[in-house]
Coordinates of C-alpha atoms in Angstrom, one line a residue:
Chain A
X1 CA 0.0 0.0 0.0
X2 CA 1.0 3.3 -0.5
X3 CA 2.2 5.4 2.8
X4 CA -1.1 7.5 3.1
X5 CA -1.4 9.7 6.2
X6 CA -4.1 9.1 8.5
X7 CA -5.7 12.1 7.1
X8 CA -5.8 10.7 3.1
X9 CA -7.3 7.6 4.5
X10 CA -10.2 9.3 5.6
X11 CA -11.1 11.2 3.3
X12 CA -10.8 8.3 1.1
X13 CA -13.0 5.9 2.9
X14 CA -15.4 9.0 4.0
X15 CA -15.5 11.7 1.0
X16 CA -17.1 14.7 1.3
X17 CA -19.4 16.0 -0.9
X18 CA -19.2 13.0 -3.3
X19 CA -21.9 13.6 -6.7
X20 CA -23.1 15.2 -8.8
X21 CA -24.9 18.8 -8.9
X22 CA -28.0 18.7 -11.7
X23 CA -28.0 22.5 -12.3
X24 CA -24.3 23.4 -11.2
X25 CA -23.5 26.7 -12.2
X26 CA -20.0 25.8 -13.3
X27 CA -18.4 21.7 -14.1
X28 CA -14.6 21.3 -14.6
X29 CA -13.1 17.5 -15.7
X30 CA -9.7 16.8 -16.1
X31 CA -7.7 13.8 -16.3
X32 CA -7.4 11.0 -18.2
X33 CA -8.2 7.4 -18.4
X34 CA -4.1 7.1 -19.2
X35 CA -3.3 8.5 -16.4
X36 CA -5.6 6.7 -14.2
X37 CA -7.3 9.5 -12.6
X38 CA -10.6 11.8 -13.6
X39 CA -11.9 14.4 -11.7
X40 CA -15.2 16.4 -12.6
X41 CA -16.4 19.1 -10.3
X42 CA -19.6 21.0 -9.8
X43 CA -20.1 24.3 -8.6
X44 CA -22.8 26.3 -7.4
X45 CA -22.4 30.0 -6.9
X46 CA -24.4 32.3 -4.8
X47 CA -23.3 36.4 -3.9
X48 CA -19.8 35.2 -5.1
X49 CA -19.5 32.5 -2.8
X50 CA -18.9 29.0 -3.8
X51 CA -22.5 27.9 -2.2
X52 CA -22.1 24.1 -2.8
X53 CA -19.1 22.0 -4.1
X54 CA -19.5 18.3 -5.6
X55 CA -17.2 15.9 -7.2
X56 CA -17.1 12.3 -8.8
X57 CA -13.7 10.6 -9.2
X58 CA -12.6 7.9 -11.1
X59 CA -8.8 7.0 -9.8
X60 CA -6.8 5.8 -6.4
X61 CA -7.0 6.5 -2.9
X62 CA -5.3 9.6 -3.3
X63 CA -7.0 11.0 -6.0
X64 CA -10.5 10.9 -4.5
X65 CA -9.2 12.4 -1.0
X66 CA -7.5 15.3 -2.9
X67 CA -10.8 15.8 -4.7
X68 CA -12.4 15.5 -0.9
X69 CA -10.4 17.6 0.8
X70 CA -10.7 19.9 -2.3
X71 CA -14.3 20.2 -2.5
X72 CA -14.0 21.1 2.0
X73 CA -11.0 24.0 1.0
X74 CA -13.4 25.6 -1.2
X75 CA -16.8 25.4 0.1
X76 CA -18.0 28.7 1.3
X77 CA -14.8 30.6 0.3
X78 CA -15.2 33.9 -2.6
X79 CA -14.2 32.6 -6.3
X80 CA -11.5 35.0 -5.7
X81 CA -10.4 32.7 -2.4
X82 CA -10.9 29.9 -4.2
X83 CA -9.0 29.9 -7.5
X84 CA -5.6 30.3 -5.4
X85 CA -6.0 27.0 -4.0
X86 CA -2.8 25.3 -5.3
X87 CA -2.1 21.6 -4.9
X88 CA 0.4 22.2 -2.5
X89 CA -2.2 23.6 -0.4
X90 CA -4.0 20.6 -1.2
X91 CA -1.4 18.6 -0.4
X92 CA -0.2 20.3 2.9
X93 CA -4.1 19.7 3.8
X94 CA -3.7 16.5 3.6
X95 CA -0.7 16.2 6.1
X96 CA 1.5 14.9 2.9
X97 CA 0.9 12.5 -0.4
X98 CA 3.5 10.3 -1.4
X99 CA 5.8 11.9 -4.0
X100 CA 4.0 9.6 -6.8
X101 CA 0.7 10.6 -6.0
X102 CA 1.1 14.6 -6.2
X103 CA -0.3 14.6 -9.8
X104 CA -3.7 14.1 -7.9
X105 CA -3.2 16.9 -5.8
X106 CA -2.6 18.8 -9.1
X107 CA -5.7 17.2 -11.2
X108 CA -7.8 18.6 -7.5
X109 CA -7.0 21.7 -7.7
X110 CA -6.7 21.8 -11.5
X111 CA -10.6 20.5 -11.6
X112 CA -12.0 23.5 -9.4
X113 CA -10.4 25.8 -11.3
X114 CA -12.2 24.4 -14.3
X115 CA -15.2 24.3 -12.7
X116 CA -14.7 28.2 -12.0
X117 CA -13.5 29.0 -15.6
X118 CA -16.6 27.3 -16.6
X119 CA -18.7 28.8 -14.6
X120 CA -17.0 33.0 -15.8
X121 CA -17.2 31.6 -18.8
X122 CA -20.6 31.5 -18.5
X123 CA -21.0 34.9 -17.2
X124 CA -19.1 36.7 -18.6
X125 CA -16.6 38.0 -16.2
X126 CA -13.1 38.5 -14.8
X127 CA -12.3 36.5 -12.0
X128 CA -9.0 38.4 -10.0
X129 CA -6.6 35.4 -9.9
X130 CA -8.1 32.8 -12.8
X131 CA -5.8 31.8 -15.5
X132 CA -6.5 31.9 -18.8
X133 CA -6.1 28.5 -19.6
X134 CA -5.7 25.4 -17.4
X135 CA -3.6 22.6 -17.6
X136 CA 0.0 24.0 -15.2
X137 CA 0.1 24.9 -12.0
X138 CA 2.6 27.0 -10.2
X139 CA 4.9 24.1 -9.6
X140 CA 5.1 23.5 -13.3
X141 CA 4.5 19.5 -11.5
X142 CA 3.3 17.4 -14.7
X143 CA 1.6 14.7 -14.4
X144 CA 4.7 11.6 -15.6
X145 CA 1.6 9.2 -17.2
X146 CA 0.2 11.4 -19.2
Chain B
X1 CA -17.0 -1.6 6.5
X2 CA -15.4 1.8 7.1
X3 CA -14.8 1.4 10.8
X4 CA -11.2 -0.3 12.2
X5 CA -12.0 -3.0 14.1
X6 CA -10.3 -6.1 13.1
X7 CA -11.4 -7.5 9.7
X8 CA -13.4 -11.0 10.0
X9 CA -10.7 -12.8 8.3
X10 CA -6.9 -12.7 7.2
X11 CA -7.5 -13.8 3.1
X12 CA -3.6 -13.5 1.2
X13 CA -4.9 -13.6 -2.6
X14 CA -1.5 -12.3 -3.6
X15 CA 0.1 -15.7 -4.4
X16 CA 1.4 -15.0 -7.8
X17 CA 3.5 -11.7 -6.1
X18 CA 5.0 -14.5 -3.7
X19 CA 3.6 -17.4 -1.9
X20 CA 4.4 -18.1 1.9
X21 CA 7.1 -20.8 2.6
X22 CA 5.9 -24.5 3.9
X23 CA 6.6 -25.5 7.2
X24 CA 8.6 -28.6 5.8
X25 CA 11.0 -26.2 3.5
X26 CA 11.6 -23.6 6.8
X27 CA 12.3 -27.0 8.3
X28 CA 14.8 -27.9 5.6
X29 CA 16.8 -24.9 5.5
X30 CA 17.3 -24.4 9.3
X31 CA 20.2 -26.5 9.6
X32 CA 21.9 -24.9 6.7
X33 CA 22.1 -21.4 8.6
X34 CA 24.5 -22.4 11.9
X35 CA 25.2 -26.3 11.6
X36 CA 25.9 -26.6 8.6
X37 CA 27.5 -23.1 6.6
X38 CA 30.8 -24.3 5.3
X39 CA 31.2 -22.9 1.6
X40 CA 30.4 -25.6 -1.0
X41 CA 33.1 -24.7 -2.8
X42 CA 35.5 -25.6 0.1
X43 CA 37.6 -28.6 0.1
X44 CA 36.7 -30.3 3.5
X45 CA 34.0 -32.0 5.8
X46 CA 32.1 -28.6 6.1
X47 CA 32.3 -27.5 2.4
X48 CA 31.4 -31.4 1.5
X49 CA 28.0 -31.5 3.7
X50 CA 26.9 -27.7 1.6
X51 CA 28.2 -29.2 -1.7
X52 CA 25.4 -32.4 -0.9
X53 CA 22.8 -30.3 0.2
X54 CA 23.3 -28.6 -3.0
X55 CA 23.6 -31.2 -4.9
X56 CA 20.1 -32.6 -3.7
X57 CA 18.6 -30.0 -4.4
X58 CA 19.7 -29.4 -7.7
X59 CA 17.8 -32.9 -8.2
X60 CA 14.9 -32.3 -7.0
X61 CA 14.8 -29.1 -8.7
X62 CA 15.6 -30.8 -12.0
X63 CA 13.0 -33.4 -11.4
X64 CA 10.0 -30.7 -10.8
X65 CA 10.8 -29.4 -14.8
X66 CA 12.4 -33.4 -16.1
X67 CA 15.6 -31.5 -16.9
X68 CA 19.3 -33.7 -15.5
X69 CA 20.7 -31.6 -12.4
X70 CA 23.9 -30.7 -14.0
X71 CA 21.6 -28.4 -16.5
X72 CA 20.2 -26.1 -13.0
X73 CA 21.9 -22.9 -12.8
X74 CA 20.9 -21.7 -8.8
X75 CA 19.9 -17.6 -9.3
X76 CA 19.1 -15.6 -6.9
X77 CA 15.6 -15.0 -8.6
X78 CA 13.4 -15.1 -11.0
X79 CA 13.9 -12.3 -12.5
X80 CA 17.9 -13.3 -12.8
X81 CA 17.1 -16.5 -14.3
X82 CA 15.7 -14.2 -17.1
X83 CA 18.2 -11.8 -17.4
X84 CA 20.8 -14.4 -17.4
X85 CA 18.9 -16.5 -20.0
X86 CA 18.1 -12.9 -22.4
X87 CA 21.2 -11.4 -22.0
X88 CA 23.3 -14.6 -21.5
X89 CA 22.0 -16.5 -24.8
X90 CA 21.2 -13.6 -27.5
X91 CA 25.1 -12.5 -26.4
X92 CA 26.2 -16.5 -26.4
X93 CA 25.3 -16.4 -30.0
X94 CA 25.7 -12.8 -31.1
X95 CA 28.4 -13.9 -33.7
X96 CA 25.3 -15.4 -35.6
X97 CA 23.5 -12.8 -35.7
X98 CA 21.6 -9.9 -33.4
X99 CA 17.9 -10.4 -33.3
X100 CA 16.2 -11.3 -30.4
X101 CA 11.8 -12.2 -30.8
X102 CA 10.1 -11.8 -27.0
X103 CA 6.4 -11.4 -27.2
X104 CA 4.5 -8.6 -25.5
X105 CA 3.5 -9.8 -22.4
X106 CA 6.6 -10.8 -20.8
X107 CA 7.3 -10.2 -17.1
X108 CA 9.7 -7.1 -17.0
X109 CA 12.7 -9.4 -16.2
X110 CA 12.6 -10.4 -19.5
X111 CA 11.4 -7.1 -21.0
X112 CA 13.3 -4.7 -19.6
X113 CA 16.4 -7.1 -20.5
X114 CA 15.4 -7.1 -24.3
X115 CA 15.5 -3.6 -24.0
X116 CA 18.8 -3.3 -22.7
X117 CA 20.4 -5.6 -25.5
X118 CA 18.8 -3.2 -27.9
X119 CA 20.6 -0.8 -26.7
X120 CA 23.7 -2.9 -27.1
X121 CA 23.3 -3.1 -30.7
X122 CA 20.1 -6.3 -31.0
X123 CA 16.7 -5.8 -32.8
X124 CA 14.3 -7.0 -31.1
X125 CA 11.0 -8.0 -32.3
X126 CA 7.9 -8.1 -30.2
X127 CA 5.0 -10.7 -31.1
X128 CA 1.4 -9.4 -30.3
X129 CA -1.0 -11.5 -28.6
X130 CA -4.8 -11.7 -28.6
X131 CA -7.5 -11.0 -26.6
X132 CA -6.7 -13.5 -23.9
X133 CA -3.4 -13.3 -24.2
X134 CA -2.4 -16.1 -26.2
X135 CA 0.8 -15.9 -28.5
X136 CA 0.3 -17.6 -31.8
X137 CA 2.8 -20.1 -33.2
X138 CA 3.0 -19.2 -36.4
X139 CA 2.9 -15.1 -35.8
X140 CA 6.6 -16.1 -34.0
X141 CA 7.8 -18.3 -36.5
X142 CA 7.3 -15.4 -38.9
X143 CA 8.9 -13.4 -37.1
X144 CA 12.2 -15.4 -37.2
X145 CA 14.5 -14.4 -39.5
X146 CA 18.1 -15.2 -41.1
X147 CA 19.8 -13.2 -37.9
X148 CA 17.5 -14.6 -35.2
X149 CA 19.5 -16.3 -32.4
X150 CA 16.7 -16.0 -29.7
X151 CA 13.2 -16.6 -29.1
X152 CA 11.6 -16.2 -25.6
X153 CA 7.9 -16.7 -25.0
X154 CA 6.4 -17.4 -21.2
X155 CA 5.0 -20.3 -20.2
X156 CA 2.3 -19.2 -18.2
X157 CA 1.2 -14.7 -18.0
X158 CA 1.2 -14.4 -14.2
X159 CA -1.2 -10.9 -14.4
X160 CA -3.8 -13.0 -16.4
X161 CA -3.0 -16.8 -15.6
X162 CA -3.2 -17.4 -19.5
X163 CA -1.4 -20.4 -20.0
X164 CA 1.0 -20.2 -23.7
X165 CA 1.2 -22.9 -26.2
X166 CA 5.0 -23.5 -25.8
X167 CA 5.4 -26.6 -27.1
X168 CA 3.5 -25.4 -30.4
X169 CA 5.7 -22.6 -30.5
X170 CA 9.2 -24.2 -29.7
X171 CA 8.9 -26.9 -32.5
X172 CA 8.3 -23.9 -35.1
X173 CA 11.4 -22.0 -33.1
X174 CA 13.7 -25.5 -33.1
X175 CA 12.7 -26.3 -36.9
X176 CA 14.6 -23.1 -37.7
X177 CA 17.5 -23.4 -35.3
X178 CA 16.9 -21.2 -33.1
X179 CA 17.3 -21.1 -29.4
X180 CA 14.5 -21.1 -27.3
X181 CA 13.7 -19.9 -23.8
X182 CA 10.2 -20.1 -21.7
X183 CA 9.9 -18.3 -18.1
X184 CA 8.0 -20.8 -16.1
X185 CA 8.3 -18.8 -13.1
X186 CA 4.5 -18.3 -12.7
X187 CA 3.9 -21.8 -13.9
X188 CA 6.4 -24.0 -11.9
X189 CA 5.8 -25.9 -9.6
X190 CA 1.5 -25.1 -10.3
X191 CA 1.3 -27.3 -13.6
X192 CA 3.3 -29.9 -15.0
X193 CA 6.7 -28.3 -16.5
X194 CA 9.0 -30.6 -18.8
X195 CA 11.3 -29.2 -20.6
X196 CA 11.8 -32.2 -23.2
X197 CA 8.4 -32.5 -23.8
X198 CA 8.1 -28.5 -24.5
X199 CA 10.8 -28.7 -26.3
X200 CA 13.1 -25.5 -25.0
X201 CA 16.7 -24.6 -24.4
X202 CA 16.1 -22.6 -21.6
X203 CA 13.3 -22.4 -18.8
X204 CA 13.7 -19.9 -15.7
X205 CA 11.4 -20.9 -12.7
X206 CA 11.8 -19.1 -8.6
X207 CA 11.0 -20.9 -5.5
X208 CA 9.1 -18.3 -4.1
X209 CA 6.5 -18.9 -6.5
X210 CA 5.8 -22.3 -5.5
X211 CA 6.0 -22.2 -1.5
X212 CA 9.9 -21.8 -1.7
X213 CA 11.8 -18.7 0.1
X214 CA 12.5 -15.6 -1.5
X215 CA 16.0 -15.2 -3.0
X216 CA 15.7 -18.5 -4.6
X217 CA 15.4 -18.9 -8.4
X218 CA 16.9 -21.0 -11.0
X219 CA 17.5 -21.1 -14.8
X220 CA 17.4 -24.7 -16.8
X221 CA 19.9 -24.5 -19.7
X222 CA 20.5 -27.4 -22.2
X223 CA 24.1 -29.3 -22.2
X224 CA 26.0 -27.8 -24.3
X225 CA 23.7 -24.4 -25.0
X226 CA 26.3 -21.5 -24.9
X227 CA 25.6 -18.9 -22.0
X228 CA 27.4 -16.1 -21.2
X229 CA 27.1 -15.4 -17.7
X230 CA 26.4 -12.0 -16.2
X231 CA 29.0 -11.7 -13.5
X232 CA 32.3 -12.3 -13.4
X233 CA 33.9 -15.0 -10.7
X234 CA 34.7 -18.2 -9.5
X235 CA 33.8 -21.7 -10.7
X236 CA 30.0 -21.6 -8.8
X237 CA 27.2 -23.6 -10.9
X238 CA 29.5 -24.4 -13.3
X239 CA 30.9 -20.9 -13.6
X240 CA 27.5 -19.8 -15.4
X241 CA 26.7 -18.0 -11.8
X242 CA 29.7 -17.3 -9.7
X243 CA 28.8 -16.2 -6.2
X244 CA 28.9 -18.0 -3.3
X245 CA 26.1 -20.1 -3.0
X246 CA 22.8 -19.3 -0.8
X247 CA 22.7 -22.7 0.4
X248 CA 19.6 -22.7 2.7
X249 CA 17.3 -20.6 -0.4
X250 CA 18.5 -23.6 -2.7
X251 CA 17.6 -26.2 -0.4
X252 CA 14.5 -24.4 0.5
X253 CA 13.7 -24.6 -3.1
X254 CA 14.8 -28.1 -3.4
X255 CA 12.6 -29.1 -1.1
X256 CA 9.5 -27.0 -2.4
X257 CA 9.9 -28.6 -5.5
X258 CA 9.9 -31.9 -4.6
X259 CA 6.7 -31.4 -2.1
X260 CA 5.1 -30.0 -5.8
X261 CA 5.8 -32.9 -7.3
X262 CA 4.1 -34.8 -4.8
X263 CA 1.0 -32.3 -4.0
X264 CA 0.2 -31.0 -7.8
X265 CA -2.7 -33.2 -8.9
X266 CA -4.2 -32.8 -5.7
X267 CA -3.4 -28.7 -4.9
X268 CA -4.5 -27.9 -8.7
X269 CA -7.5 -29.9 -8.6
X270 CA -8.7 -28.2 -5.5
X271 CA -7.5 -25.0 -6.3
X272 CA -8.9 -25.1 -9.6
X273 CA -12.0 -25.8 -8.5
X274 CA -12.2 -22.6 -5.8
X275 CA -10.7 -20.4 -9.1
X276 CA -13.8 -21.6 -11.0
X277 CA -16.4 -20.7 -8.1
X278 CA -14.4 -17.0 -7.9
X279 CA -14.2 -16.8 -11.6
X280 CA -18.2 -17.2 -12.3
X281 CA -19.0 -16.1 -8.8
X282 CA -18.0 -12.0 -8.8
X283 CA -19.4 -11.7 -12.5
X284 CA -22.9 -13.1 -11.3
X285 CA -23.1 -10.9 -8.2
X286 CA -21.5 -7.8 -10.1
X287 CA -22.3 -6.4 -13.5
X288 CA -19.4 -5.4 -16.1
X289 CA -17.3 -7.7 -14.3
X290 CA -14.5 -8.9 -17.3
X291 CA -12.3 -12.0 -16.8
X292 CA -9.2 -11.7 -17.8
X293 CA -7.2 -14.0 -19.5
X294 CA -8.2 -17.8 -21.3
X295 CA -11.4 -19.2 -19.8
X296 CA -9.8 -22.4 -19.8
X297 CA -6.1 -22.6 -20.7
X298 CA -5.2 -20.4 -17.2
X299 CA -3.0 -21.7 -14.0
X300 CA -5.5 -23.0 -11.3
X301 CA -4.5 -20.9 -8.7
X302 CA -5.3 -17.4 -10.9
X303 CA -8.6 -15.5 -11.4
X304 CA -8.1 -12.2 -12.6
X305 CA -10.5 -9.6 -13.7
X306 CA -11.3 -6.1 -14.8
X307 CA -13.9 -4.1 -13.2
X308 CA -15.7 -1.7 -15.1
X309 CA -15.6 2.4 -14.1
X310 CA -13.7 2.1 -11.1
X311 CA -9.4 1.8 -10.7
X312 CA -7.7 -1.2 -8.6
X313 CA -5.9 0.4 -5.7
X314 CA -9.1 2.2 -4.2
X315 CA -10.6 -1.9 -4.4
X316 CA -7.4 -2.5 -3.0
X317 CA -7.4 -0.4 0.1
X318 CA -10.9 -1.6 0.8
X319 CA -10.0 -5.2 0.4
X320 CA -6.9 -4.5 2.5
X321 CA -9.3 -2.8 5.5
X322 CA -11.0 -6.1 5.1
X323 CA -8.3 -8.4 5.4
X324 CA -8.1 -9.3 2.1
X325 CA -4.5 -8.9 0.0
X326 CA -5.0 -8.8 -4.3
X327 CA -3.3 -7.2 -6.7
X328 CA -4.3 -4.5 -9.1
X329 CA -2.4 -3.8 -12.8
X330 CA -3.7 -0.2 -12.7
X331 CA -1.5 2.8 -13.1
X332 CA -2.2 3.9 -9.7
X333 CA -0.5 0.7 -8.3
X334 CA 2.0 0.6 -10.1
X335 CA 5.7 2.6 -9.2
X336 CA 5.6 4.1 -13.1
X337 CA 2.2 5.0 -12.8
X338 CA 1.1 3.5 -16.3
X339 CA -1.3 0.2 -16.4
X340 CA -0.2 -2.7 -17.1
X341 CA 1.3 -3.4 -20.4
X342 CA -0.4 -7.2 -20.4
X343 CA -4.0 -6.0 -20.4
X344 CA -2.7 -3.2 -22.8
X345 CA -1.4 -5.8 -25.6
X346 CA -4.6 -7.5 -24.9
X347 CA -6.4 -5.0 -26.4
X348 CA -8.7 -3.6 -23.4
X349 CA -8.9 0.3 -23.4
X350 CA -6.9 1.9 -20.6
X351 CA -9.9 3.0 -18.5
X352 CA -10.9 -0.9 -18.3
X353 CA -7.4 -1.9 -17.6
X354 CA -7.2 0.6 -14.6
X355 CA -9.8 -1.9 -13.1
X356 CA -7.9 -4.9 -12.5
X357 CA -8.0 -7.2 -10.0
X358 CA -6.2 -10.0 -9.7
X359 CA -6.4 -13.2 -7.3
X360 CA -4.1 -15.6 -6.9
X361 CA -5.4 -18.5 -4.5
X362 CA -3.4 -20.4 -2.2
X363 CA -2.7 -24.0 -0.8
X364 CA -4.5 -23.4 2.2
X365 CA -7.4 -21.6 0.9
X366 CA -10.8 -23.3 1.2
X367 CA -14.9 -22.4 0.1
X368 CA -14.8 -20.4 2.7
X369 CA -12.1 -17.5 1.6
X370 CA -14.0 -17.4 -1.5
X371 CA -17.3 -17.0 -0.2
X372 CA -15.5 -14.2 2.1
X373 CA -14.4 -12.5 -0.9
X374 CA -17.5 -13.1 -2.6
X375 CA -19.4 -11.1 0.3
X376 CA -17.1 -8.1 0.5
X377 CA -16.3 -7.0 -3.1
X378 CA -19.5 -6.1 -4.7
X379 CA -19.9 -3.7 -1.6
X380 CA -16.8 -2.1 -2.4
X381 CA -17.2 -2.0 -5.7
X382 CA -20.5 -0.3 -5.6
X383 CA -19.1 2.2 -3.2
X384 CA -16.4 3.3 -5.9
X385 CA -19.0 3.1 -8.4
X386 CA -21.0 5.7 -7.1
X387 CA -18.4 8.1 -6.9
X388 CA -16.8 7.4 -10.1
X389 CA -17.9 9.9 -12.8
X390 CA -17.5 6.7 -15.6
X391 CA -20.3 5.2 -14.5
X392 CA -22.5 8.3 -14.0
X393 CA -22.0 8.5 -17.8
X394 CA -22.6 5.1 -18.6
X395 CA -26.0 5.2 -16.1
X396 CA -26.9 8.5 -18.4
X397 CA -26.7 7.4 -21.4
X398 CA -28.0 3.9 -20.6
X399 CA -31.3 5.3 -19.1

């Protein structure tokens, strides 16, 4: 087994906010079947507050607790908040990942911001701190599978 | 599930990673740790006792694949028996010509040790297999050409239990004079190995896959078969493996074999038996459940599978929690992070292939363990379901 902290195990075995949100203001999906691990993430957005975060995750024990603990950073933070959670942030949150599992804690972090993008997209505004495009983060970590 | 008490039961499934060690082989290699630890290769009453223990087991190894004893090399592993038979052969014959034919599936030893002669100058050709893994005779013998001096095709897959037609395949191999080697190390000491009546030149096997201790492997060459060995040394197993002996993992596999001589019929027809149960059992009690592998020309210990929309190591943290050890060919599981290249050169897609599962079943397992297993997976597997975004899609666009 991998070396997952206490904390990753949790959130593994009890995800928060697992599902799927029917009229989510904003969806982001990354990953790839290659790579073993797909994330999709559903926003809803109320008085620029992220009002309700969902997820569904295909991939290993890592990748659905960074998509848990993901989904619990953002919840009730501004979109402005929310779009500077990196995936060391994620991963700190998690008390540590095993160095071949921080490509989920990128693909977490990644998905929310897609969600986001999807969901300024949509109305047609600026969000302070959103990237153009997705794909890097800050730590330029790539995922090595894909 | 989901709490940590103690799981029901203690299930190891993991028997084609490494099987535990029999009583009677611990018992075996005791005395060969502080009574009796001359060097074999010493030339008195110490050195003479190691040299006999040796040399019994070197028969009873011999006997388990009908090779003579003076054709075991001792290894310290599988996965040396196969680098020394690659590397050792292809460069034992290199003045004939540089072309080496391995087929896709072949454990990494044997792989990774193509690769590396390519990189000293060999082609190599990899044969494809089909959708249960089967190479096909005649797809190799193609492939052999003027400068082939190599041809190495497993005996048995140990991720999908598919069970090769070597003796098919060494006769086309032999017919155009070129050497052949099997690795039998997920086969031997399961199903009946012989090399004359495959028909190979060389055939790699590892105690620890048939109730042996680690650190013991050994490769089967053919009198008079040139080998190149792939350390430099003393005279040691007939200077093809220099080294001092590890006297107590040889006699541990000595032993091991010959108890699998004696137990075979009656541990495959049992194990077989609980395979069968596990192999029609999770696909009835779970849909898109795929075996993996041939239906019927598979080890009897092995049942492997791939299950739909979910990826092995979250299965394999829950089965863990509930005593139960499997493995997984997923990327996740794996050090590389890609899936396993079997399942890939089987033809399933990657997102199927990150499902994997497989079981391999053990001496002591009984109707019970399966029924165990049986009772916990579908849980788990509908847990990760639910959460897996895969089959939300699939549940979509079904309804």
């Amino acid at each position: 087994m991998p070396a997952y902290s206490d904390k990753v195990m949790d959130h593994f075995m009890n995800p928060r906010n697992v599902g799927e949100i029917k009229d989510a203001d904003g969806v982001g999906e990354v990953g790839n079947p290659v790579c073993g691990d797909m994330m999709t993430f559903y926003i809803t957005v109320k008085d620029n507050r992220l009002d309700d975060v969902k997820f569904q995750t295909f991939g290993c024990g890592a990748a659905v607790a960074v998509s848990s603990i993901t989904s619990e950073m953002a919840k009730g933070k501004t979109l402005e908040e929310a779009v500077k959670i990196t995936p060391a942030l994620v991963a700190k949150e998690l008390e540590g990942l095993p160095k071949n599992k921080y490509h989920c804690s990128n693909l977490g972090a990644q998905a929310l911001q897609e969600a986001i993008r999807d969901y300024a997209k949509k109305k047609g505004i600026k969000i302070e701190g959103l990237k153009e495009k997705g794909g890097e983060d800050e730590e330029g970590e790539e995922c090595e599978a894909c | 599930m989901g709490n940590d008490d103690k799981p029901e039961r203690k299930v190891y499934l993991d028997n084609m990673a490494t099987t535990p060690v029999l009583p009677e082989v611990q018992e075996a290699m005791l005395p060969y740790f502080r009574q009796v630890y001359g060097n074999p290769q010493s030339i008195h009453s110490w050195g003479d006792e190691a040299r006999e223990a040796i040399d019994k087991a070197r028969e009873q190894v011999a006997a388990l694949i009908g090779g003579d004893a003076e054709e075991v090399v001792f290894t310290s592993s599988g996965t040396e028996a196969n680098n020394l038979a690659i590397k050792g052969l292809a460069q034992g014959q290199m003045t004939k010509g540089k072309h080496v034919i391995i087929s896709a599936i072949e454990h990494f030893s044997v792989l990774h040790a193509a690769r590396t002669l390519e990189k000293a100058g060999f082609e190599v050709t990899e044969v494809p297999v089909d959708k249960y893994g089967i190479v096909d005779p005649d797809e190799v013998a193609g492939s052999i050409k003027k400068e082939t001096v190599l041809v190495s095709v497993m005996h048995a897959n140990g991720e999908v239990g598919t069970i090769e037609p070597i003796a098919d395949i060494a006769k086309k191999v032999k017919e155009a004079g070129v050497l052949f080697h099997t690795d039998a190390v997920a086969s031997s000491g399961s199903i009946p190995v012989d090399v004359n009546k495959l028909g190979v030149d060389a055939l790699s096997l590892a105690g620890n896959e048939f109730y042996g201790p680690k650190g013991s492997g050994a490769l089967w060459v053919r009198k008079r078969v040139r080998l190149i060995p792939l350390m430099d040394g003393g005279v040691q197993e007939g200077g093809r493996r220099p080294g001092t002996e590890n006297v107590p993992a040889i006699v541990g596999m000595g032993k091991a074999a010959e108890l699998a001589i004696k137990d075979m019929a009656e541990r495959s027809q049992r194990l077989s038996k609980l395979r069968d149960k596990l192999i029609r059992g999770l696909p009835a009690a779970v849909e898109h459940v795929l075996v993996t592998g041939h239906p019927t020309a598979r080890l009897p210990q092995h049942a492997s599978f791939c299950i739909e929309f979910i990826e092995g190591e979250g299965m394999l943290l829950w089965l863990d929690r509930e005593g139960i050890a499997v493995s997984s060919g997923s990327a996740c599981t794996s050090k590389a992070l890609k899936a396993s290249h079997v399942l890939i050169a089987m033809g399933l897609p990657h997102e199927i292939a990150q499902g994997s599962l497989l079981f391999g079943l053990g001496i002591d397992h009984t109707e019970t363990d399966v029924d165990y297993v049986l009772d916990k997976l579908p849980p788990i597997i509908s847990r990760l379901r639910q959460m897996s975004p895969l089959y939300a899609k699939y549940m979509k666009e079904k309804r």
